[in-house]
CSV table of C-alpha atoms in Angstrom, one decimal:
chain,number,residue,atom,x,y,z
A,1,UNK,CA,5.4,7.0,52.1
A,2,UNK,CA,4.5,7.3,48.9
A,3,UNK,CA,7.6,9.5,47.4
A,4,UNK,CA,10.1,8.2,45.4
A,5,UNK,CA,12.7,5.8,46.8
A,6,UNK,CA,16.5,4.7,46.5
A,7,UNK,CA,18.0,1.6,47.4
A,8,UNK,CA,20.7,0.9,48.7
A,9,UNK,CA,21.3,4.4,49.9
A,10,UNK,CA,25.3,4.2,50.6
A,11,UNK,CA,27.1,2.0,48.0
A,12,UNK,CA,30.8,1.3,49.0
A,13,UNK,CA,32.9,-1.1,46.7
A,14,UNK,CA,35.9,-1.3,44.9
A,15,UNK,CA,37.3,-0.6,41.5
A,16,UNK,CA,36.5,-3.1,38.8
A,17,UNK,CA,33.3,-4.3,40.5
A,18,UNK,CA,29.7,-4.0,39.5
A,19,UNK,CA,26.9,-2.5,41.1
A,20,UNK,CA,23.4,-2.3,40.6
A,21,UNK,CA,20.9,0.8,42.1
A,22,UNK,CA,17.2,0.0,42.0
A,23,UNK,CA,14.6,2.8,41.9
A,24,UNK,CA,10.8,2.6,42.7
A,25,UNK,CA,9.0,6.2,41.4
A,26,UNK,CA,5.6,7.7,42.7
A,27,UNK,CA,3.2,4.7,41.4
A,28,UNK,CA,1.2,6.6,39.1
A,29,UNK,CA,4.3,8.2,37.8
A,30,UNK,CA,5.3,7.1,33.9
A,31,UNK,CA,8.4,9.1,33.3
A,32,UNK,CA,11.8,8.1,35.2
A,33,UNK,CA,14.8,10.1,35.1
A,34,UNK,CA,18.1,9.2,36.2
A,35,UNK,CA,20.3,11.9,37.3
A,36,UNK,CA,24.4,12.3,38.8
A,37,UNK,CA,25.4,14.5,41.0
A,38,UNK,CA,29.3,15.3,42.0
A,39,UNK,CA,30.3,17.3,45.4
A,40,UNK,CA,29.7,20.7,45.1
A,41,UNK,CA,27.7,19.8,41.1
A,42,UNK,CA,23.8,20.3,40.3
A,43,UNK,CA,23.0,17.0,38.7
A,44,UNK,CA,23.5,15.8,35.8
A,45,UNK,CA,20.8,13.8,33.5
A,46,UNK,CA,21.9,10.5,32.6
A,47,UNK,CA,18.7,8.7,31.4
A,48,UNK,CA,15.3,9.1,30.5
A,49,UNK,CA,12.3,6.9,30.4
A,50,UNK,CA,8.8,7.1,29.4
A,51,UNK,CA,7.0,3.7,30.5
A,52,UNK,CA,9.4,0.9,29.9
A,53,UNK,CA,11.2,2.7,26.9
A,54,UNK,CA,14.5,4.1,26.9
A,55,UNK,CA,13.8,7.3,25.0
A,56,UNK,CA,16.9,9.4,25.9
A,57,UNK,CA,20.8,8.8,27.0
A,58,UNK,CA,23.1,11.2,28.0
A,59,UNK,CA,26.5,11.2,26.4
A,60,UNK,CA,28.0,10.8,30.3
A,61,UNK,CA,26.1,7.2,29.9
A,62,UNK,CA,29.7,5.4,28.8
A,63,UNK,CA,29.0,1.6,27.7
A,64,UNK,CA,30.0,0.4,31.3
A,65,UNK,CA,26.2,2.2,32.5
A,66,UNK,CA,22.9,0.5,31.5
A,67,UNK,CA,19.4,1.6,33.0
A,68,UNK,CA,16.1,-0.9,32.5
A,69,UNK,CA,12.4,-0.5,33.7
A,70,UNK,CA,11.4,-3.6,32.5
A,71,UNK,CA,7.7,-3.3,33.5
A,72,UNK,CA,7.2,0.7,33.5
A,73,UNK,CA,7.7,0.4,37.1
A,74,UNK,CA,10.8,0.3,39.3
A,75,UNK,CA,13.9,1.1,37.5
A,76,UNK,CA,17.6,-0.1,37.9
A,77,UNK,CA,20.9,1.3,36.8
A,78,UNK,CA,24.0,-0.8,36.4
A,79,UNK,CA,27.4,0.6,36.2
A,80,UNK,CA,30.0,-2.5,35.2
A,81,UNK,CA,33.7,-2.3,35.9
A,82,UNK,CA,33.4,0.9,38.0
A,83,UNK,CA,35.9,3.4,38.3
A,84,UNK,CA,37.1,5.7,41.0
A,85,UNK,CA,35.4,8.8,38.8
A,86,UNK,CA,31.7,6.6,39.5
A,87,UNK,CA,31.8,8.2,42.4
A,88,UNK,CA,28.7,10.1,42.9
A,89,UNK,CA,25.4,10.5,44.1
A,90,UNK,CA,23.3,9.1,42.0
A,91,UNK,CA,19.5,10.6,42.0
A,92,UNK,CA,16.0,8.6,40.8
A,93,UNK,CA,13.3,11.0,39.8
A,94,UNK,CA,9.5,10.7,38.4
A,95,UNK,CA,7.2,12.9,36.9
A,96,UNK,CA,3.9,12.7,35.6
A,97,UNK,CA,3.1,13.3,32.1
A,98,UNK,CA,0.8,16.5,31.6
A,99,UNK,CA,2.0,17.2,35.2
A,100,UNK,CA,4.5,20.7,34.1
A,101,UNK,CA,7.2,18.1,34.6
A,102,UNK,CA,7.4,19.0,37.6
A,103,UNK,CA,10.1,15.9,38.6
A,104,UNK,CA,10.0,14.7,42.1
A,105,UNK,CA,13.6,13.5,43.7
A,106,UNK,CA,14.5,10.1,45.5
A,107,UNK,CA,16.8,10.4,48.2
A,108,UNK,CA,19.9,9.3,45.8
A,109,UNK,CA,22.2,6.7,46.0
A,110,UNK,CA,25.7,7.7,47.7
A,111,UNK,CA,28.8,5.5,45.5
A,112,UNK,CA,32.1,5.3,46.9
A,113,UNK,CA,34.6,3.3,44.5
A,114,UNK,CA,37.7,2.7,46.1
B,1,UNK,CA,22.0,22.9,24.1
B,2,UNK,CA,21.2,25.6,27.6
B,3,UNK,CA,23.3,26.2,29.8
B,4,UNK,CA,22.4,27.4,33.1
B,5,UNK,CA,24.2,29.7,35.9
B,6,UNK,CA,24.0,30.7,39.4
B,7,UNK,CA,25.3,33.2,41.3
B,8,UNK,CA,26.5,33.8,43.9
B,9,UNK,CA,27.9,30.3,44.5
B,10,UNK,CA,28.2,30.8,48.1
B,11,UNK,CA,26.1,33.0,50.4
B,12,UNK,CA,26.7,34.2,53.9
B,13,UNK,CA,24.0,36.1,55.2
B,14,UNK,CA,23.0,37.5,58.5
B,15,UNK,CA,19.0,36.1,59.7
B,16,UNK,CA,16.8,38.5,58.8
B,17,UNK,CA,18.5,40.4,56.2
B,18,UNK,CA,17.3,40.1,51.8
B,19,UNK,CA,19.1,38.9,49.4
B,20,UNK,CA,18.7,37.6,45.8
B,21,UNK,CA,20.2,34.4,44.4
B,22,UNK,CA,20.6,35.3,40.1
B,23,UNK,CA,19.4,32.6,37.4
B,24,UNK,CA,20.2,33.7,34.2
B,25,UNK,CA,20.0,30.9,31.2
B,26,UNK,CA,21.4,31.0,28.0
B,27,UNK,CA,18.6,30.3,25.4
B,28,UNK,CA,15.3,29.8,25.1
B,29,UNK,CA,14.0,27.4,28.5
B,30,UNK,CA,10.0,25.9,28.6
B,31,UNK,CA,10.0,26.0,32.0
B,32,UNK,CA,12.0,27.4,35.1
B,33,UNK,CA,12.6,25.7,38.8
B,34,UNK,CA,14.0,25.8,41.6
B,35,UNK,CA,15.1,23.0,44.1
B,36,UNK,CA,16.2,22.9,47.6
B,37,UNK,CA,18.5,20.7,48.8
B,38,UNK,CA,20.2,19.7,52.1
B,39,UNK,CA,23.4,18.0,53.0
B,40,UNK,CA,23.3,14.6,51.9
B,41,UNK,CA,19.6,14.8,51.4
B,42,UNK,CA,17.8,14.7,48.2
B,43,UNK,CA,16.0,17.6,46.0
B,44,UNK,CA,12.7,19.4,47.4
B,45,UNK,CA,10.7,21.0,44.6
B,46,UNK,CA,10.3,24.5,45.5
B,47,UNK,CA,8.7,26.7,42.6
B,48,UNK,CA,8.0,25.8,38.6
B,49,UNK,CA,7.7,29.1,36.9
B,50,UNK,CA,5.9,28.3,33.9
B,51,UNK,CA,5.6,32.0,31.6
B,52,UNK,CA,6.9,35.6,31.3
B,53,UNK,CA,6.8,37.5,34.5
B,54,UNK,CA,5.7,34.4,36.9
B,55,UNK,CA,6.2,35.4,40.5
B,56,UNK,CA,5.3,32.7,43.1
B,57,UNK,CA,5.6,33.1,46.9
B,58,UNK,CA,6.2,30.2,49.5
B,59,UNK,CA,7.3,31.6,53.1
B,60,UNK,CA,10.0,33.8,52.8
B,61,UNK,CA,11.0,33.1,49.4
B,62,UNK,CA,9.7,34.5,45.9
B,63,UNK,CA,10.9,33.3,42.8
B,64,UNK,CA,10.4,35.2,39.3
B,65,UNK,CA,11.1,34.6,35.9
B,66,UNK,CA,12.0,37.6,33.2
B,67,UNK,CA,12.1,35.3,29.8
B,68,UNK,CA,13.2,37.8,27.7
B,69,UNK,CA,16.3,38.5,29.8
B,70,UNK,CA,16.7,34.9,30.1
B,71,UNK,CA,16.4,35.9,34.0
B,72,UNK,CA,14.8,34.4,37.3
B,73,UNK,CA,15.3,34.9,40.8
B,74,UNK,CA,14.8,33.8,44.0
B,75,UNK,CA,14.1,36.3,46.7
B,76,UNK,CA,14.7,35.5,50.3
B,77,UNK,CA,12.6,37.8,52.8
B,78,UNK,CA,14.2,38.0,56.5
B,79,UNK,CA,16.2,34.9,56.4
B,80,UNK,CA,16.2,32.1,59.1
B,81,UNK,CA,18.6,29.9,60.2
B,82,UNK,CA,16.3,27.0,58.8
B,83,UNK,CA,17.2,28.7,55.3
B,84,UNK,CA,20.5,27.0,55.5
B,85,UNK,CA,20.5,24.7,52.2
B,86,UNK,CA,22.2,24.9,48.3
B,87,UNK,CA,19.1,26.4,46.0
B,88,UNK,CA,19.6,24.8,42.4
B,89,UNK,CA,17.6,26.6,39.5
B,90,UNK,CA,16.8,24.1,36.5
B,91,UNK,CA,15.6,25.3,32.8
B,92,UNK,CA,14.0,22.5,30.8
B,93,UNK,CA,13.5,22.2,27.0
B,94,UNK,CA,11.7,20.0,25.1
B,95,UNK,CA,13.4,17.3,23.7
B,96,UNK,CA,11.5,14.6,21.4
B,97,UNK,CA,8.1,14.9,23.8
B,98,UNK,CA,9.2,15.4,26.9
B,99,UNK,CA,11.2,18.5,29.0
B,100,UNK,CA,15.0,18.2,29.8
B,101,UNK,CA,16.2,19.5,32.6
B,102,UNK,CA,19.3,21.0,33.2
B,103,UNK,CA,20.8,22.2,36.6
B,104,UNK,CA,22.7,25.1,37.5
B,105,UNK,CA,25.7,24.6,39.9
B,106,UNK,CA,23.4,25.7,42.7
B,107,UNK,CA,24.1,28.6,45.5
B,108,UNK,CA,25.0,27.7,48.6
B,109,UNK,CA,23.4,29.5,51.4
B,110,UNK,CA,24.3,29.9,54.7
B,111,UNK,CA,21.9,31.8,57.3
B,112,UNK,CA,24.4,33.0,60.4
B,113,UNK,CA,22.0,33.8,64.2
């Protein structure tokens, strides 16, 4: 399978604890997206990246998030401290430059803070 | 910054009757799409309308895109069960090089047999 994939897919943990979401995008794919989505929501852009730079943040990223791609590939997103409102899916995308931007969706990670 | 809507939010439909799911976005957007998505599944790329009066076809769905009404639709031919998903529609702009995307609240569909 060469699409874009989540892990873990279901994240369960409790307030005040950390969790870390890893993304891998389509392998020739140099822009990452990270995206939130609520129940009953479209998503919502969090964070962009082109390569291994950061280029955009959302003004939903509060200081508790931080995203990396420390090599231009796989991607992670750490929320510190979570909160009940964390709760979301959380949604990886990739798109090729040139390519319409046309971004292509990982399965999302499911977080439950409780 | 754009802001996208959708409606109807919710759609109950009989199989094999038309309807129209309405886009309409509030300034100027690059780039036009819709998504499908499933319960607990992720987003399936359906259509990226790209200019003035683009029509594209898949199946029994045809989207379109009026930019000067700030319009598009998505068309649904003779719906099937199978149809059964929320449709999202996404404008983009471009911002510092690349095209944001934003999301509409999506319109969720439900086919009836």
């Amino acid at each position: 399978d060469t699409g874009v994939s989540q892990n873990p897919r279901h994240k369960i943990t409790k307030r005040g604890q950390n969790v870390t979401f890893r993304c891998d995008p389509i392998s020739e794919h140099n822009r990452l997206y990270w995206y939130r989505q609520t129940l009953g929501q479209g998503p919502e852009f969090l964070t962009y990246f082109q390569n291994e730079a950061q280029l955009e943040k959302s003004r939903l990223l509060s200081d508790r998030f931080s995203a990396e791609r420390p090599k231009g590939s796989f991607s992670t997103l750490e929320i510190q401290r979570t909160e009940q409102g964390d709760s979301a899916m959380y949604l990886c995308a990739s798109s090729l430059v040139g390519g319409g931007n046309e971004q292509f969706f990982g399965p999302g990670t499911r977080l439950t803070v409780l | 910054e754009l802001k996208v809507e959708q409606n109807p939010l919710f759609l109950s439909m009989q199989e094999g009757k038309n309807y129209t799911i309405y886009c309409n976005y509030s300034t100027t957007s690059d780039r036009l799409y819709w998504y499908r998505q499933d319960p607990g599944k992720s987003l399936e790329s359906l259509f990226v309308l790209l200019s003035n009066g683009a029509v594209k076809q898949e199946g029994r769905l045809m989207a379109s895109l009026d930019t000067k009404a700030r319009l598009s639709t998505l068309h649904i031919t003779a719906a099937v069960h199978d149809l059964s998903a929320t449709y999202f529609c996404a404008g983009s702009m471009n911002s510092g090089g690349y095209q944001k995307v934003t999301f509409g609240t999506g319109t969720k569909l439900q086919v009836i047999p």
